[in-house]
């Protein structure tokens, strides 16, 4: 939205920067219209205070099968990251890079950050053994894992998550960010596997979950966190009692509805299938290297002579497609861009325009 305001003359036709499932946004819009606008409920949403954090936790508790005492609701996951770093993270944190930057930008001034480099040669895939060894050797009190990772989409299997939890059972905070977990699967059923239940077994595990990407609702701000109930209590006492709005509450109510979740499941799987087709087509473009991803985006390496900012600018001006240049990503040297999967028609346009850019198709 900021870009649209600042550069009104540029017409972004396809925003492939933005990481969300557009089919889930459609689903939410339908229900927003029938349940909130058409019924006049909108007046209540605007006029009254929403429920407090712990009431919304109670609703979500049934949806995710986690006791309400272990759930904290956030005004987007970003707020939760900030709250955790300011309240629980102390001396030292280990973070893989490249990563989602708030994880090191929000650290307190007295917190040291250990950057653990994901290797290009390994396709940015996390070597769990070396990560755990490094975490222990450096005596961190907090470790951060993003599964799948942003910006590369690298996925950590269930068995590897279990290994990390066992190895790092003694540190106070083991953060697992599952903001893109709904796009992952380990077999042909396309079921995803969240680590939320691990909080029952390991009291240091902190699961952070944004609803922005998988439900396509970044604008309403909804996220949650599953963690030890003492930590939830601490945050509630520190001023996060009334931190979300009425639309966020409406959204979490929808998530507790079986019908909505069945419909969501359909658009989730449909989007994964389209995303897989999209990635396959991108991989077929010879000049670019597409790194393996289980998320709804891919990290792409451009040929040596093409700077990522030039590529982004060219495609924006020539084709109205906007990609995320990764120039500013710590731990990512070279010409990288991140390309998000949009709806099927837009994905086809993206593939066509990139192919055209590299002269792969005749006009
Ligand atoms: C986008 C993102 C978030 C934050 O999302 P919110 O919109 O604040 O809920 C958190 N973690 C990762 C890894 C993300 O990519």
Short mmCIF file of C-alpha atoms and ligand atoms in Angstrom, two decimals:
data_model
loop_
_atom_site.label_atom_id
_atom_site.label_comp_id
_atom_site.label_asym_id
_atom_site.label_seq_id
_atom_site.Cartn_x
_atom_site.Cartn_y
_atom_site.Cartn_z
CA UNK A 1 0.00 0.00 0.00
CA UNK A 2 2.85 2.38 0.77
CA UNK A 3 4.41 1.79 -2.64
CA UNK A 4 1.11 2.47 -4.39
CA UNK A 5 0.89 5.81 -2.63
CA UNK A 6 4.47 6.85 -3.24
CA UNK A 7 4.69 5.82 -6.87
CA UNK A 8 1.20 6.34 -8.26
CA UNK A 9 2.48 6.37 -11.84
CA UNK A 10 3.72 2.79 -11.54
CA UNK A 11 1.01 0.28 -12.13
CA UNK A 12 1.63 -2.89 -10.20
CA UNK A 13 -0.46 -5.48 -11.96
CA UNK A 14 0.93 -8.45 -10.12
CA UNK A 15 2.41 -8.15 -6.67
CA UNK A 16 4.67 -11.18 -6.43
CA UNK A 17 6.41 -9.71 -3.43
CA UNK A 18 3.50 -10.38 -1.26
CA UNK A 19 3.31 -13.81 0.33
CA UNK A 20 -0.30 -14.83 0.67
CA UNK A 21 -2.87 -17.31 -0.58
CA UNK A 22 -5.25 -15.22 -2.73
CA UNK A 23 -7.88 -18.00 -2.73
CA UNK A 24 -8.05 -17.82 1.06
CA UNK A 25 -8.55 -14.06 0.84
CA UNK A 26 -11.53 -14.70 -1.50
CA UNK A 27 -12.98 -17.13 1.03
CA UNK A 28 -12.60 -14.64 3.87
CA UNK A 29 -14.12 -11.85 1.75
CA UNK A 30 -17.21 -13.97 1.06
CA UNK A 31 -17.77 -14.59 4.73
CA UNK A 32 -16.98 -11.01 5.65
CA UNK A 33 -19.72 -9.90 3.26
CA UNK A 34 -22.40 -12.38 4.31
CA UNK A 35 -21.66 -12.38 8.06
CA UNK A 36 -20.43 -8.87 8.80
CA UNK A 37 -21.67 -6.47 6.10
CA UNK A 38 -24.99 -7.97 5.00
CA UNK A 39 -26.10 -8.68 8.58
CA UNK A 40 -25.12 -5.25 9.88
CA UNK A 41 -22.71 -6.83 12.38
CA UNK A 42 -20.14 -4.33 11.12
CA UNK A 43 -21.65 -1.71 13.43
CA UNK A 44 -20.98 -3.86 16.49
CA UNK A 45 -17.46 -4.65 15.29
CA UNK A 46 -16.73 -0.94 15.02
CA UNK A 47 -18.69 0.38 17.98
CA UNK A 48 -17.82 -2.07 20.75
CA UNK A 49 -14.63 -3.30 22.31
CA UNK A 50 -13.50 -6.68 21.05
CA UNK A 51 -12.98 -9.54 23.50
CA UNK A 52 -9.84 -9.68 25.55
CA UNK A 53 -6.87 -11.83 24.65
CA UNK A 54 -7.76 -14.77 26.91
CA UNK A 55 -11.32 -14.99 25.54
CA UNK A 56 -10.06 -15.27 21.96
CA UNK A 57 -7.51 -17.87 23.16
CA UNK A 58 -10.41 -19.94 24.45
CA UNK A 59 -12.00 -19.93 20.99
CA UNK A 60 -8.73 -20.83 19.27
CA UNK A 61 -7.97 -23.52 21.84
CA UNK A 62 -10.61 -25.81 20.33
CA UNK A 63 -9.45 -25.19 16.77
CA UNK A 64 -5.82 -26.13 17.39
CA UNK A 65 -6.35 -28.54 20.29
CA UNK A 66 -4.05 -26.74 22.71
CA UNK A 67 -5.11 -25.65 26.22
CA UNK A 68 -6.18 -21.99 26.30
CA UNK A 69 -3.64 -21.19 29.03
CA UNK A 70 -0.89 -21.94 26.55
CA UNK A 71 -2.15 -19.53 23.89
CA UNK A 72 -1.37 -15.86 23.42
CA UNK A 73 -3.12 -13.86 20.67
CA UNK A 74 -1.10 -11.22 18.82
CA UNK A 75 -1.84 -8.21 16.66
CA UNK A 76 0.03 -10.02 13.90
CA UNK A 77 2.95 -12.32 14.62
CA UNK A 78 5.28 -9.34 14.45
CA UNK A 79 3.87 -8.05 17.71
CA UNK A 80 4.49 -11.45 19.30
CA UNK A 81 8.10 -11.55 18.12
CA UNK A 82 8.62 -8.14 19.67
CA UNK A 83 6.93 -9.16 22.94
CA UNK A 84 8.99 -12.33 23.26
CA UNK A 85 12.28 -10.64 22.53
CA UNK A 86 11.58 -7.93 25.05
CA UNK A 87 10.26 -10.14 27.81
CA UNK A 88 12.01 -13.50 27.62
CA UNK A 89 15.13 -13.34 25.49
CA UNK A 90 18.13 -12.39 27.57
CA UNK A 91 21.82 -12.65 26.77
CA UNK A 92 22.24 -14.49 23.52
CA UNK A 93 20.16 -15.70 20.61
CA UNK A 94 21.07 -17.89 17.63
CA UNK A 95 19.36 -17.23 14.31
CA UNK A 96 19.86 -18.76 10.87
CA UNK A 97 20.55 -16.35 8.04
CA UNK A 98 19.11 -15.42 5.59
CA UNK A 99 16.02 -14.83 7.69
CA UNK A 100 12.95 -12.70 8.43
CA UNK A 101 14.68 -9.56 9.71
CA UNK A 102 12.52 -8.66 12.78
CA UNK A 103 14.17 -11.63 14.49
CA UNK A 104 17.40 -9.70 14.85
CA UNK A 105 16.07 -6.16 14.52
CA UNK A 106 13.85 -6.50 17.59
CA UNK A 107 16.53 -7.78 19.96
CA UNK A 108 17.24 -5.74 23.05
CA UNK A 109 20.42 -3.74 23.06
CA UNK A 110 22.01 -6.08 25.59
CA UNK A 111 21.23 -9.24 23.62
CA UNK A 112 23.98 -10.71 21.48
CA UNK A 113 22.98 -12.27 18.15
CA UNK A 114 24.79 -15.32 16.76
CA UNK A 115 24.16 -15.56 13.03
CA UNK A 116 24.23 -19.11 11.74
CA UNK A 117 24.80 -19.07 7.99
CA UNK A 118 22.65 -21.36 5.86
CA UNK A 119 24.84 -22.51 2.99
CA UNK A 120 24.08 -21.92 -0.64
CA UNK A 121 25.87 -25.21 -1.47
CA UNK A 122 23.31 -26.99 0.74
CA UNK A 123 20.43 -25.17 -0.99
CA UNK A 124 19.98 -23.15 2.24
CA UNK A 125 18.80 -26.31 3.92
CA UNK A 126 19.41 -26.35 7.68
CA UNK A 127 21.97 -28.85 8.97
CA UNK A 128 20.29 -29.50 12.31
CA UNK A 129 23.32 -31.13 13.91
CA UNK A 130 25.64 -28.21 13.27
CA UNK A 131 22.93 -25.76 14.34
CA UNK A 132 22.39 -27.50 17.69
CA UNK A 133 26.14 -27.88 18.27
CA UNK A 134 26.70 -24.18 17.62
CA UNK A 135 23.77 -23.22 19.87
CA UNK A 136 25.17 -25.27 22.74
CA UNK A 137 28.78 -24.19 22.26
CA UNK A 138 27.87 -20.53 22.26
CA UNK A 139 25.67 -20.86 25.34
CA UNK A 140 22.58 -19.19 23.92
CA UNK A 141 19.40 -18.79 25.95
CA UNK A 142 17.28 -18.56 22.80
CA UNK A 143 17.28 -20.33 19.44
CA UNK A 144 15.09 -19.32 16.50
CA UNK A 145 13.94 -21.68 13.77
CA UNK A 146 11.61 -20.61 10.96
CA UNK A 147 9.86 -23.53 9.35
CA UNK A 148 9.70 -23.21 6.40
CA UNK A 149 12.22 -20.43 6.30
CA UNK A 150 11.69 -17.00 4.77
CA UNK A 151 13.21 -16.05 2.21
CA UNK A 152 14.26 -19.49 0.87
CA UNK A 153 11.34 -21.74 1.77
CA UNK A 154 13.64 -24.41 3.22
CA UNK A 155 11.65 -26.98 5.19
CA UNK A 156 12.68 -28.82 8.34
CA UNK A 157 11.17 -32.29 8.57
CA UNK A 158 9.25 -33.47 11.64
CA UNK A 159 12.03 -35.84 12.60
CA UNK A 160 14.57 -33.00 12.50
CA UNK A 161 12.33 -30.75 14.61
CA UNK A 162 12.12 -33.56 17.16
CA UNK A 163 15.93 -33.81 17.12
CA UNK A 164 16.31 -30.07 17.76
CA UNK A 165 13.80 -30.15 20.64
CA UNK A 166 15.70 -33.00 22.27
CA UNK A 167 19.12 -31.45 21.78
CA UNK A 168 18.09 -27.98 22.92
CA UNK A 169 15.83 -29.04 25.77
CA UNK A 170 17.92 -27.09 28.29
CA UNK A 171 17.84 -23.61 26.82
CA UNK A 172 15.04 -21.31 28.09
CA UNK A 173 13.50 -20.40 24.72
CA UNK A 174 13.26 -22.47 21.57
CA UNK A 175 11.27 -20.40 19.09
CA UNK A 176 9.73 -22.14 16.08
CA UNK A 177 8.05 -19.76 13.65
CA UNK A 178 5.43 -21.65 11.65
CA UNK A 179 4.01 -18.75 9.68
CA UNK A 180 4.23 -20.74 6.43
CA UNK A 181 3.55 -24.23 7.80
CA UNK A 182 0.13 -24.51 6.10
CA UNK A 183 1.91 -24.62 2.74
CA UNK A 184 3.96 -27.68 3.71
CA UNK A 185 3.28 -31.40 3.57
CA UNK A 186 5.27 -34.59 3.85
CA UNK A 187 3.17 -36.91 1.70
CA UNK A 188 0.43 -37.05 -0.92
CA UNK A 189 -2.35 -36.28 1.57
CA UNK A 190 -1.00 -32.71 1.67
CA UNK A 191 -1.53 -32.63 5.44
CA UNK A 192 0.76 -30.25 7.23
CA UNK A 193 2.28 -31.02 10.56
CA UNK A 194 2.51 -28.29 13.16
CA UNK A 195 4.83 -28.57 16.15
CA UNK A 196 2.23 -26.97 18.44
CA UNK A 197 1.64 -30.18 20.35
CA UNK A 198 5.32 -30.24 21.35
CA UNK A 199 4.62 -27.44 23.82
CA UNK A 200 2.92 -30.07 26.01
CA UNK A 201 6.19 -32.02 26.16
CA UNK A 202 8.85 -29.27 26.10
CA UNK A 203 8.18 -26.22 28.23
CA UNK A 204 10.79 -24.12 26.41
CA UNK A 205 9.16 -24.46 22.98
CA UNK A 206 7.50 -21.29 21.66
CA UNK A 207 5.48 -21.64 18.47
CA UNK A 208 4.83 -18.39 16.62
CA UNK A 209 2.14 -18.37 13.97
CA UNK A 210 1.10 -15.56 11.66
CA UNK A 211 -2.28 -15.95 9.95
CA UNK A 212 -1.40 -13.28 7.36
CA UNK A 213 0.09 -15.51 4.67
CA UNK A 214 -1.92 -18.73 4.71
CA UNK A 215 -5.30 -17.07 5.27
CA UNK A 216 -4.43 -14.07 3.08
CA UNK A 217 -5.49 -11.50 5.66
CA UNK A 218 -2.36 -9.46 6.50
CA UNK A 219 -4.46 -6.31 6.77
CA UNK A 220 -6.54 -7.40 9.74
CA UNK A 221 -3.49 -8.39 11.85
CA UNK A 222 -3.88 -11.84 13.35
CA UNK A 223 -1.30 -14.13 14.85
CA UNK A 224 -0.89 -16.35 17.86
CA UNK A 225 1.71 -18.04 19.94
CA UNK A 226 1.69 -21.37 21.77
CA UNK A 227 4.02 -21.54 24.77
CA UNK A 228 4.41 -22.30 28.45
CA UNK A 229 1.50 -20.86 30.43
CA UNK A 230 3.77 -18.84 32.71
CA UNK A 231 5.01 -16.95 29.68
CA UNK A 232 1.45 -16.32 28.49
CA UNK A 233 0.58 -14.96 31.94
CA UNK A 234 3.60 -12.67 31.97
CA UNK A 235 2.62 -11.11 28.65
CA UNK A 236 -1.02 -10.69 29.66
CA UNK A 237 0.14 -8.90 32.79
CA UNK A 238 2.43 -6.67 30.74
CA UNK A 239 -0.27 -4.87 28.84
CA UNK A 240 -1.31 -7.16 26.02
CA UNK A 241 -4.82 -7.71 27.33
CA UNK A 242 -6.70 -5.86 24.58
CA UNK A 243 -4.29 -5.91 21.70
CA UNK A 244 -6.40 -7.14 18.80
CA UNK A 245 -9.35 -5.65 16.97
CA UNK A 246 -12.91 -6.80 16.27
CA UNK A 247 -12.10 -8.12 12.81
CA UNK A 248 -9.32 -10.28 14.21
CA UNK A 249 -11.84 -11.67 16.67
CA UNK A 250 -14.32 -12.31 13.86
CA UNK A 251 -11.56 -14.14 11.99
CA UNK A 252 -10.66 -16.39 14.96
CA UNK A 253 -14.36 -17.14 15.43
CA UNK A 254 -14.52 -18.26 11.79
CA UNK A 255 -11.55 -20.56 12.42
CA UNK A 256 -13.53 -22.32 15.11
CA UNK A 257 -16.25 -23.13 12.59
CA UNK A 258 -16.02 -26.53 10.96
CA UNK A 259 -17.62 -25.41 7.70
CA UNK A 260 -15.19 -22.54 7.25
CA UNK A 261 -12.19 -24.73 7.99
CA UNK A 262 -13.33 -27.38 5.52
CA UNK A 263 -13.61 -24.73 2.84
CA UNK A 264 -10.24 -23.31 3.87
CA UNK A 265 -8.70 -26.78 3.57
CA UNK A 266 -9.86 -26.95 -0.05
CA UNK A 267 -8.31 -23.61 -1.00
CA UNK A 268 -5.16 -24.47 0.93
CA UNK A 269 -4.58 -27.68 -1.05
CA UNK A 270 -5.63 -26.08 -4.33
CA UNK A 271 -3.10 -23.29 -3.78
CA UNK A 272 -0.32 -25.77 -2.91
CA UNK A 273 -0.98 -27.66 -6.15
CA UNK A 274 -0.93 -24.46 -8.21
CA UNK A 275 2.21 -23.34 -6.42
CA UNK A 276 3.91 -26.64 -7.24
CA UNK A 277 3.02 -26.23 -10.92
CA UNK A 278 4.36 -22.69 -10.79
CA UNK A 279 7.67 -23.75 -9.23
CA UNK A 280 8.05 -26.49 -11.84
CA UNK A 281 7.58 -23.94 -14.63
CA UNK A 282 10.06 -21.55 -13.05
CA UNK A 283 12.60 -24.35 -12.76
CA UNK A 284 12.29 -24.93 -16.48
CA UNK A 285 13.62 -21.44 -17.20
CA UNK A 286 17.27 -22.11 -17.94
CA UNK A 287 18.90 -18.84 -16.97
CA UNK A 288 17.73 -18.78 -13.37
CA UNK A 289 18.35 -21.06 -10.43
CA UNK A 290 15.31 -21.86 -8.30
CA UNK A 291 16.09 -23.11 -4.80
CA UNK A 292 13.95 -25.88 -3.26
CA UNK A 293 10.99 -24.49 -1.31
CA UNK A 294 8.05 -25.87 0.63
CA UNK A 295 6.57 -22.43 1.13
CA UNK A 296 4.43 -20.31 -1.20
CA UNK A 297 7.43 -18.54 -2.69
CA UNK A 298 10.83 -19.38 -4.12
CA UNK A 299 14.26 -17.89 -3.77
CA UNK A 300 15.69 -17.36 -7.24
CA UNK A 301 19.29 -16.70 -8.20
CA UNK A 302 19.78 -14.59 -11.32
CA UNK A 303 22.64 -14.90 -13.81
CA UNK A 304 25.83 -13.22 -12.58
CA UNK A 305 25.59 -10.14 -14.82
CA UNK A 306 22.03 -9.26 -13.82
CA UNK A 307 21.70 -7.30 -10.58
CA UNK A 308 18.58 -8.15 -8.64
CA UNK A 309 17.48 -4.51 -8.39
CA UNK A 310 17.79 -4.07 -12.16
CA UNK A 311 15.73 -7.20 -12.73
CA UNK A 312 13.06 -6.07 -10.27
CA UNK A 313 12.92 -2.59 -11.82
CA UNK A 314 12.80 -3.91 -15.40
CA UNK A 315 9.95 -6.30 -14.69
CA UNK A 316 8.03 -3.71 -12.75
CA UNK A 317 8.27 -1.12 -15.51
CA UNK A 318 7.93 -3.46 -18.51
CA UNK A 319 5.43 -5.97 -17.19
CA UNK A 320 3.91 -4.50 -14.03
CA UNK A 321 5.15 -7.43 -11.96
CA UNK A 322 6.75 -6.73 -8.64
CA UNK A 323 9.30 -9.11 -7.06
CA UNK A 324 11.21 -8.85 -3.83
CA UNK A 325 14.85 -8.02 -4.37
CA UNK A 326 16.92 -9.74 -1.69
CA UNK A 327 19.84 -7.30 -1.75
CA UNK A 328 19.20 -6.22 1.79
CA UNK A 329 19.02 -9.75 3.18
CA UNK A 330 21.77 -10.45 5.62
CA UNK A 331 23.63 -13.64 4.76
CA UNK A 332 22.63 -13.67 1.11
CA UNK A 333 25.41 -12.54 -1.22
CA UNK A 334 24.65 -12.40 -4.91
CA UNK A 335 21.76 -11.65 -7.21
CA UNK A 336 18.71 -13.06 -5.50
CA UNK A 337 15.02 -12.31 -5.74
CA UNK A 338 12.08 -13.86 -3.94
CA UNK A 339 9.09 -14.71 -6.09
CA UNK A 340 5.70 -15.38 -4.53
CA UNK A 341 3.05 -17.66 -5.95
CA UNK A 342 -0.19 -15.80 -6.73
CA UNK A 343 -3.32 -17.15 -8.38
CA UNK A 344 -3.01 -19.50 -11.33
CA UNK A 345 -3.56 -16.89 -14.04
CA UNK A 346 -1.07 -14.47 -12.51
CA UNK A 347 1.48 -17.25 -12.04
CA UNK A 348 1.25 -18.03 -15.75
CA UNK A 349 1.88 -14.37 -16.57
CA UNK A 350 4.88 -14.30 -14.23
CA UNK A 351 6.44 -17.35 -15.90
CA UNK A 352 5.77 -15.94 -19.35
CA UNK A 353 7.26 -12.53 -18.55
CA UNK A 354 10.40 -13.94 -16.92
CA UNK A 355 10.93 -16.28 -19.88
CA UNK A 356 10.49 -13.34 -22.22
CA UNK A 357 13.00 -11.30 -20.21
CA UNK A 358 15.63 -13.96 -20.72
CA UNK A 359 14.73 -14.41 -24.36
CA UNK A 360 13.45 -17.94 -23.85
CA UNK A 361 10.33 -17.37 -25.90
CA UNK A 362 9.78 -15.85 -29.31
CA UNK A 363 7.36 -13.03 -29.56
C1 LIG B 1 5.31 -12.33 7.68
C2 LIG B 1 6.00 -13.06 8.76
C3 LIG B 1 5.67 -12.83 10.11
C4 LIG B 1 4.76 -11.75 10.60
O1 LIG B 1 3.51 -11.76 10.13
P1 LIG B 1 2.37 -10.84 10.71
O2 LIG B 1 1.73 -10.26 9.49
O3 LIG B 1 2.92 -9.84 11.63
O4 LIG B 1 1.44 -11.78 11.39
C5 LIG B 1 6.32 -13.61 11.07
N1 LIG B 1 7.24 -14.52 10.73
C6 LIG B 1 7.59 -14.74 9.45
C7 LIG B 1 8.63 -15.77 9.16
C8 LIG B 1 6.99 -14.02 8.42
O5 LIG B 1 7.37 -14.21 7.16
#
